[in-house]
Coordinates of C-alpha atoms in Angstrom, one line a residue:
M1 CA 91.6 -42.3 115.1
A2 CA 90.8 -42.0 111.5
M3 CA 91.6 -45.3 110.8
I4 CA 88.6 -46.3 113.4
L5 CA 86.5 -43.6 111.8
V6 CA 87.3 -45.2 108.1
M7 CA 86.4 -48.3 109.3
G8 CA 83.0 -47.2 111.2
L9 CA 81.9 -46.0 107.9
L10 CA 83.0 -49.0 106.1
S11 CA 81.3 -51.5 108.7
G12 CA 78.0 -49.9 107.6
C13 CA 78.0 -50.9 104.4
A14 CA 79.4 -54.2 104.2
N15 CA 75.9 -56.1 103.1
S16 CA 74.7 -56.5 99.5
S17 CA 73.5 -53.7 98.4
F18 CA 76.7 -51.7 98.5
V19 CA 79.1 -54.5 97.1
S20 CA 78.5 -54.5 93.3
R21 CA 77.2 -57.1 91.5
D22 CA 76.0 -58.8 87.9
G23 CA 72.8 -59.7 89.2
P24 CA 71.1 -60.9 92.2
S25 CA 72.5 -63.5 94.7
L26 CA 71.2 -67.6 95.2
G27 CA 68.8 -65.9 98.1
Q28 CA 67.9 -63.1 96.6
I29 CA 66.5 -65.6 93.7
K30 CA 65.3 -68.3 96.1
R31 CA 63.0 -65.3 98.3
T32 CA 61.7 -64.3 94.7
T33 CA 60.3 -66.8 93.4
D34 CA 59.2 -68.1 97.5
A35 CA 57.2 -64.8 97.5
G36 CA 55.3 -65.9 94.5
Q37 CA 56.1 -63.3 92.6
S38 CA 55.5 -64.7 88.9
A39 CA 58.1 -67.0 88.9
L40 CA 58.4 -70.8 89.7
L41 CA 61.6 -71.9 90.6
I42 CA 62.4 -76.0 89.8
E43 CA 65.3 -77.7 91.1
V44 CA 66.6 -79.6 87.9
T45 CA 67.0 -83.1 88.9
D46 CA 67.3 -86.3 86.4
G47 CA 63.8 -87.2 86.5
I48 CA 63.0 -83.4 86.2
A49 CA 65.7 -83.0 82.9
R50 CA 63.9 -86.3 81.2
Q51 CA 60.9 -84.8 81.5
V52 CA 61.4 -81.5 79.9
S53 CA 63.4 -83.1 77.5
E54 CA 60.6 -85.0 76.5
A55 CA 58.5 -82.4 76.1
Y56 CA 60.3 -80.8 73.3
K57 CA 61.3 -83.9 71.3
A58 CA 58.7 -83.6 68.7
A59 CA 57.7 -87.2 66.4
G60 CA 60.2 -87.9 63.7
F61 CA 58.9 -88.3 60.2
A62 CA 58.8 -92.2 60.7
E63 CA 57.0 -91.8 63.9
K64 CA 54.4 -88.7 61.6
F65 CA 54.2 -90.3 58.7
G66 CA 54.6 -94.1 58.5
L67 CA 57.5 -95.1 56.3
G68 CA 55.7 -95.6 53.0
Q69 CA 56.5 -97.4 49.9
P70 CA 57.5 -96.1 46.6
Y71 CA 55.5 -93.6 45.2
G72 CA 55.7 -95.4 41.7
A73 CA 54.7 -98.8 43.0
L74 CA 51.3 -96.9 43.2
I75 CA 49.1 -95.7 40.6
G76 CA 47.7 -91.9 41.5
S77 CA 45.7 -89.1 40.6
G78 CA 47.2 -87.5 36.8
D79 CA 49.3 -90.7 36.0
N80 CA 49.1 -91.7 32.5
L81 CA 48.7 -95.8 32.1
Q82 CA 50.3 -97.2 29.2
I83 CA 48.0 -100.6 28.8
T84 CA 48.9 -103.4 26.6
L85 CA 46.3 -106.8 25.9
F86 CA 47.5 -109.8 24.6
E87 CA 45.3 -113.0 23.3
A88 CA 46.4 -116.5 23.0
P89 CA 45.2 -117.8 19.3
P90 CA 43.1 -118.6 17.7
A91 CA 41.8 -114.9 18.4
L92 CA 38.6 -113.6 19.4
L93 CA 38.9 -110.5 20.0
F94 CA 41.6 -108.9 18.6
G95 CA 41.8 -111.0 15.6
S96 CA 39.0 -108.6 14.1
P97 CA 40.6 -106.1 11.7
Q98 CA 38.6 -102.8 12.5
L99 CA 40.1 -103.2 15.8
T100 CA 41.8 -99.7 16.8
G101 CA 44.9 -99.4 18.3
N102 CA 48.9 -100.7 17.2
T103 CA 48.5 -103.9 17.1
M104 CA 51.4 -106.3 16.8
Q105 CA 52.4 -110.1 16.4
I106 CA 54.2 -112.0 18.4
G107 CA 55.8 -115.3 18.9
N108 CA 53.1 -118.6 19.1
G109 CA 50.5 -116.5 17.3
Q110 CA 49.6 -114.2 20.0
R111 CA 48.6 -111.4 19.0
G112 CA 49.2 -107.6 21.3
T113 CA 47.3 -104.4 21.1
S114 CA 48.3 -100.9 22.9
F115 CA 45.7 -98.7 23.4
P116 CA 46.8 -94.6 23.7
E117 CA 47.5 -93.3 27.1
L118 CA 45.1 -93.2 29.7
M119 CA 44.8 -90.2 31.8
V120 CA 43.3 -91.2 35.7
D121 CA 40.5 -89.0 36.4
D122 CA 40.1 -86.8 39.7
A123 CA 37.4 -89.8 40.4
G124 CA 40.9 -91.8 40.5
Q125 CA 39.3 -93.8 37.1
V126 CA 40.5 -95.1 34.1
D127 CA 38.2 -95.9 31.0
V128 CA 40.1 -99.1 29.2
P129 CA 38.5 -100.3 25.8
F130 CA 36.4 -104.0 26.2
A131 CA 37.1 -103.9 29.7
G132 CA 35.0 -100.5 30.9
R133 CA 35.3 -98.3 33.6
I134 CA 38.3 -99.2 36.3
N135 CA 39.0 -97.6 40.0
V136 CA 42.6 -97.5 39.7
I137 CA 43.8 -95.1 42.1
G138 CA 46.0 -95.9 45.5
R139 CA 46.5 -99.8 43.7
S140 CA 49.5 -101.4 41.4
P141 CA 49.8 -101.7 38.0
R142 CA 49.8 -105.6 38.3
E143 CA 46.1 -105.5 40.1
V144 CA 44.8 -103.1 37.4
A145 CA 46.5 -105.9 34.9
A146 CA 44.5 -108.7 37.5
Q147 CA 40.9 -106.9 36.9
I148 CA 41.2 -105.8 33.2
V149 CA 42.0 -109.8 32.6
S150 CA 39.2 -110.8 34.8
R151 CA 37.4 -108.4 32.7
L152 CA 38.2 -109.4 29.5
R153 CA 37.2 -113.3 30.3
G154 CA 34.6 -114.5 27.6
K155 CA 35.5 -111.7 25.4
A156 CA 39.1 -112.9 24.6
H157 CA 40.5 -116.1 24.1
D158 CA 43.5 -116.3 27.3
P159 CA 44.2 -113.2 27.6
Q160 CA 47.2 -111.5 29.2
V161 CA 47.5 -107.3 30.3
V162 CA 50.5 -105.3 30.7
V163 CA 49.9 -102.4 33.0
N164 CA 53.0 -99.3 32.7
I165 CA 53.0 -95.7 34.4
S166 CA 54.5 -93.0 32.9
K167 CA 54.3 -90.1 35.1
D168 CA 53.5 -86.1 34.5
A169 CA 54.5 -83.0 36.2
A170 CA 51.6 -83.7 39.2
S171 CA 53.6 -86.2 40.7
A172 CA 56.1 -84.1 42.1
V173 CA 57.2 -82.3 45.0
T174 CA 59.0 -79.2 46.2
I175 CA 61.6 -78.3 47.7
V176 CA 62.2 -74.8 48.8
G177 CA 64.4 -72.9 51.6
E178 CA 68.0 -72.8 51.9
V179 CA 69.0 -75.4 49.0
A180 CA 71.1 -74.1 46.0
A181 CA 68.4 -74.1 43.5
T182 CA 64.3 -74.4 44.5
T183 CA 63.1 -77.0 42.3
R184 CA 60.0 -79.3 41.8
M185 CA 61.3 -83.4 41.8
P186 CA 59.1 -85.9 39.9
L187 CA 58.4 -89.0 41.6
T188 CA 60.0 -92.3 40.1
F189 CA 59.5 -95.9 40.3
K190 CA 62.6 -96.1 42.7
G191 CA 60.7 -94.6 44.9
E192 CA 62.6 -91.4 46.0
R193 CA 63.1 -90.2 49.6
L194 CA 63.9 -87.1 51.8
L195 CA 67.3 -86.6 51.6
D196 CA 67.0 -87.3 47.6
A197 CA 64.9 -84.3 47.4
L198 CA 67.7 -82.4 49.3
A199 CA 70.1 -83.6 46.6
A200 CA 67.7 -82.7 43.5
A201 CA 68.1 -78.9 44.9
G202 CA 71.8 -79.3 45.2
G203 CA 72.4 -79.6 48.7
S204 CA 72.1 -76.6 51.7
K205 CA 73.3 -73.6 51.3
Q206 CA 74.2 -73.8 55.1
P207 CA 76.5 -75.5 57.2
V208 CA 74.7 -79.5 57.9
D209 CA 74.2 -78.9 61.6
K210 CA 72.6 -75.2 61.6
V211 CA 70.0 -76.8 59.5
S212 CA 66.5 -78.0 60.0
L213 CA 64.3 -80.1 57.2
E214 CA 60.6 -79.8 57.6
L215 CA 58.0 -81.9 55.4
T216 CA 54.6 -80.9 54.5
R217 CA 51.6 -82.9 53.6
G218 CA 48.5 -82.0 53.0
S219 CA 47.9 -80.4 56.8
R220 CA 50.5 -82.1 58.6
H221 CA 54.1 -81.4 59.0
A222 CA 57.0 -83.0 61.0
T223 CA 60.6 -81.0 61.7
M224 CA 64.4 -82.7 62.2
A225 CA 67.6 -81.5 62.5
L226 CA 69.1 -82.7 59.1
N227 CA 72.3 -83.7 61.3
D228 CA 69.4 -86.1 63.2
L229 CA 67.9 -87.2 59.7
I230 CA 71.4 -88.5 58.4
A231 CA 72.3 -90.1 61.8
Q232 CA 69.2 -92.0 61.9
P233 CA 68.3 -93.9 58.2
D234 CA 64.5 -95.4 59.7
Q235 CA 63.3 -91.6 59.3
N236 CA 64.8 -91.0 55.7
I237 CA 60.8 -92.0 54.9
Y238 CA 59.9 -92.3 51.2
L239 CA 57.9 -88.7 49.6
R240 CA 54.8 -88.7 48.2
P241 CA 53.1 -86.6 45.6
S242 CA 52.4 -82.7 46.7
D243 CA 54.8 -83.0 49.7
V244 CA 56.8 -80.0 50.2
V245 CA 60.2 -80.3 51.6
T246 CA 62.0 -76.9 52.9
I247 CA 65.2 -76.7 54.2
S248 CA 66.0 -73.7 57.3
Y249 CA 68.3 -72.7 58.3
K250 CA 67.9 -72.7 62.3
S251 CA 69.5 -69.8 64.3
A252 CA 68.9 -70.7 67.6
S253 CA 71.2 -69.0 71.1
F254 CA 71.4 -68.9 74.6
T255 CA 72.7 -65.9 76.8
V256 CA 74.9 -66.1 79.7
L257 CA 75.8 -63.5 82.8
G258 CA 77.2 -63.5 85.5
A259 CA 80.3 -65.6 87.1
T260 CA 81.7 -67.8 84.0
G261 CA 84.1 -67.7 81.7
R262 CA 82.9 -66.1 79.6
N263 CA 79.1 -63.5 79.6
D264 CA 78.0 -63.6 75.5
E265 CA 75.3 -64.8 73.2
I266 CA 76.4 -68.3 72.3
E267 CA 74.9 -70.1 68.8
F268 CA 74.0 -73.9 68.7
E269 CA 73.2 -76.6 66.0
A270 CA 69.7 -77.3 65.2
R271 CA 70.0 -80.6 66.9
G272 CA 70.3 -78.6 70.4
I273 CA 72.6 -79.2 73.2
T274 CA 72.9 -80.0 76.5
L275 CA 73.0 -77.9 80.2
A276 CA 76.4 -79.6 79.9
Q277 CA 77.9 -78.7 77.0
A278 CA 76.5 -75.5 77.9
L279 CA 78.5 -75.0 80.4
G280 CA 81.5 -75.8 78.6
R281 CA 80.5 -73.6 76.1
M282 CA 80.7 -70.7 78.1
G283 CA 83.3 -71.8 79.6
G284 CA 82.7 -72.8 82.8
L285 CA 82.0 -71.3 86.1
R286 CA 84.8 -68.8 87.6
D287 CA 87.3 -70.5 90.3
D288 CA 87.1 -67.0 91.7
R289 CA 84.0 -65.5 91.6
A290 CA 80.9 -68.8 91.1
N291 CA 78.4 -70.1 93.1
P292 CA 78.4 -73.9 91.9
R293 CA 74.8 -73.5 94.4
G294 CA 73.8 -71.2 92.1
V295 CA 73.2 -72.0 88.7
F296 CA 70.4 -70.8 87.0
I297 CA 68.5 -71.1 83.2
F298 CA 65.8 -68.9 83.0
R299 CA 63.2 -69.9 80.3
L300 CA 59.7 -69.0 79.6
E301 CA 58.4 -72.2 79.2
D302 CA 54.9 -74.8 78.0
P303 CA 52.8 -75.3 80.6
A304 CA 52.3 -79.0 79.1
A305 CA 56.2 -79.2 79.6
L306 CA 56.3 -78.2 83.4
G307 CA 53.4 -81.0 83.8
D308 CA 51.4 -81.2 87.5
A309 CA 54.0 -78.5 88.3
G310 CA 52.3 -76.3 86.0
H311 CA 49.4 -76.4 87.7
N312 CA 47.3 -73.6 89.2
I313 CA 50.4 -71.0 87.9
P314 CA 49.6 -68.3 85.9
V315 CA 50.7 -68.1 82.3
N316 CA 51.8 -64.8 80.9
P317 CA 50.4 -63.3 77.2
D318 CA 52.1 -66.0 75.5
G319 CA 50.9 -69.0 76.9
K320 CA 54.0 -69.3 79.2
I321 CA 55.0 -69.6 82.5
P322 CA 58.4 -68.0 83.5
V323 CA 60.6 -70.6 84.9
I324 CA 63.4 -70.6 86.8
Y325 CA 65.5 -73.7 86.7
R326 CA 68.2 -74.2 89.2
I327 CA 70.7 -77.1 89.8
N328 CA 73.7 -77.4 91.9
L329 CA 76.9 -78.5 90.6
R330 CA 78.1 -79.4 94.4
D331 CA 76.2 -82.0 93.9
P332 CA 78.2 -84.5 91.7
V333 CA 75.1 -86.4 90.7
S334 CA 73.7 -82.9 89.0
F335 CA 76.0 -83.6 86.6
F336 CA 74.3 -86.3 85.0
A337 CA 71.0 -84.5 85.0
A338 CA 72.9 -81.6 83.1
Q339 CA 74.0 -84.4 80.2
R340 CA 70.3 -85.2 79.5
F341 CA 68.7 -80.6 80.4
M342 CA 68.3 -80.1 76.7
M343 CA 68.8 -76.4 76.1
Q344 CA 66.3 -74.4 74.2
N345 CA 66.3 -71.0 72.0
H346 CA 66.7 -68.1 73.9
D347 CA 67.7 -69.5 77.5
M348 CA 69.1 -67.4 79.7
V349 CA 72.0 -68.9 81.9
Y350 CA 73.1 -66.9 85.1
V351 CA 75.5 -67.8 87.9
T352 CA 75.8 -66.3 91.3
N353 CA 78.6 -65.0 92.8
A354 CA 80.2 -67.2 96.2
P355 CA 79.6 -65.4 99.4
I356 CA 83.1 -65.4 99.9
S357 CA 83.5 -63.4 96.5
D358 CA 81.4 -60.4 97.8
V359 CA 83.7 -60.4 101.1
Q360 CA 86.5 -59.9 98.9
K361 CA 85.1 -57.3 97.3
F362 CA 84.2 -55.9 100.3
V363 CA 87.8 -56.3 101.8
N364 CA 90.1 -54.9 98.6
I365 CA 87.0 -51.5 98.9
I366 CA 88.7 -51.9 102.9
G367 CA 92.0 -52.2 101.4
A368 CA 91.7 -49.6 99.0
A369 CA 90.6 -46.7 101.7
I370 CA 92.7 -47.8 104.5
Y371 CA 96.1 -48.0 102.6
P372 CA 96.4 -44.3 102.4
I373 CA 95.5 -43.4 105.8
V374 CA 98.4 -46.6 107.3
T375 CA 101.1 -44.3 104.6
I376 CA 100.6 -41.2 106.3
Q377 CA 100.8 -42.4 109.6
A378 CA 103.8 -44.5 109.1
A379 CA 105.2 -41.8 107.5
G380 CA 104.7 -39.5 110.6
L381 CA 102.1 -36.9 109.3

């Protein structure tokens, strides 16, 4: 009689509200989103994985700024120019004893004169003796020399001109952030690139896989993971004067809850990881508890990443849409989608319990309640 009473009491408790869980069930999540309670449920397919991941894929340095060229090949504002003029005999211009400057005699009777260094002014021009005012900014020394020669024709006999650039402190880039030593690096004729700037600052103080590099040029900027920059030489572009290179430690993580091998906050590298990698780092799904159809990623999503799916969906005060991505790992094809779906900082992965797991919990409760009664009856008490 006591056993019948206990069974009757427990049978009324065999429901989802009685059995303890780590979180909502698959059905509860579906009902919440179907009721339009401020969250959008999206099934993760290969197409969705591509669309969302592409939305977060930022333009690289080459796409944003172009490869460029060695800065030393072009003349910039603030540069100092060393100009030397040569004239073939008989000298018409430089044969005058009143000529100022350093006059030199070279082979075949040619005479040369070098003038004090000329600084390029804010207008990008210099005043060259006998040639007048010349616009030089953004031009190569060879182009400037050719223009000076054209200006000297009729004044000098078969003139030749050599133009050299000597840089000053204005022609430098600044490297700051998580580096061994913040520094300003002068640009030379060699043509310094992004990774040269990092080396000049003594390298990163943080692990390479946790570091991102940002280039700021005027009002434009772009960021890449350092690992990606190293792996893609075409993104290692030439630097320009006044560029700012910032090395940042990028601490990104996602949180894992539910029927997984590990409930934790898990950090990942700056270049990002896929959902498939995330599942591996969390220890996979628990065979005894997890519902493979109930793997969810909770994210405050940028509306631009959702395309048409995000139309007419209310956003939160931060301009984000609460989205619950669901992937069904019972479907073998879903593993390909998981390899394309990129995790984002602050994502939360939740794996629901399998229905059989709740049944097992309930059976254990019944067993714990009945066993003492059965023992008493067996003892004849």
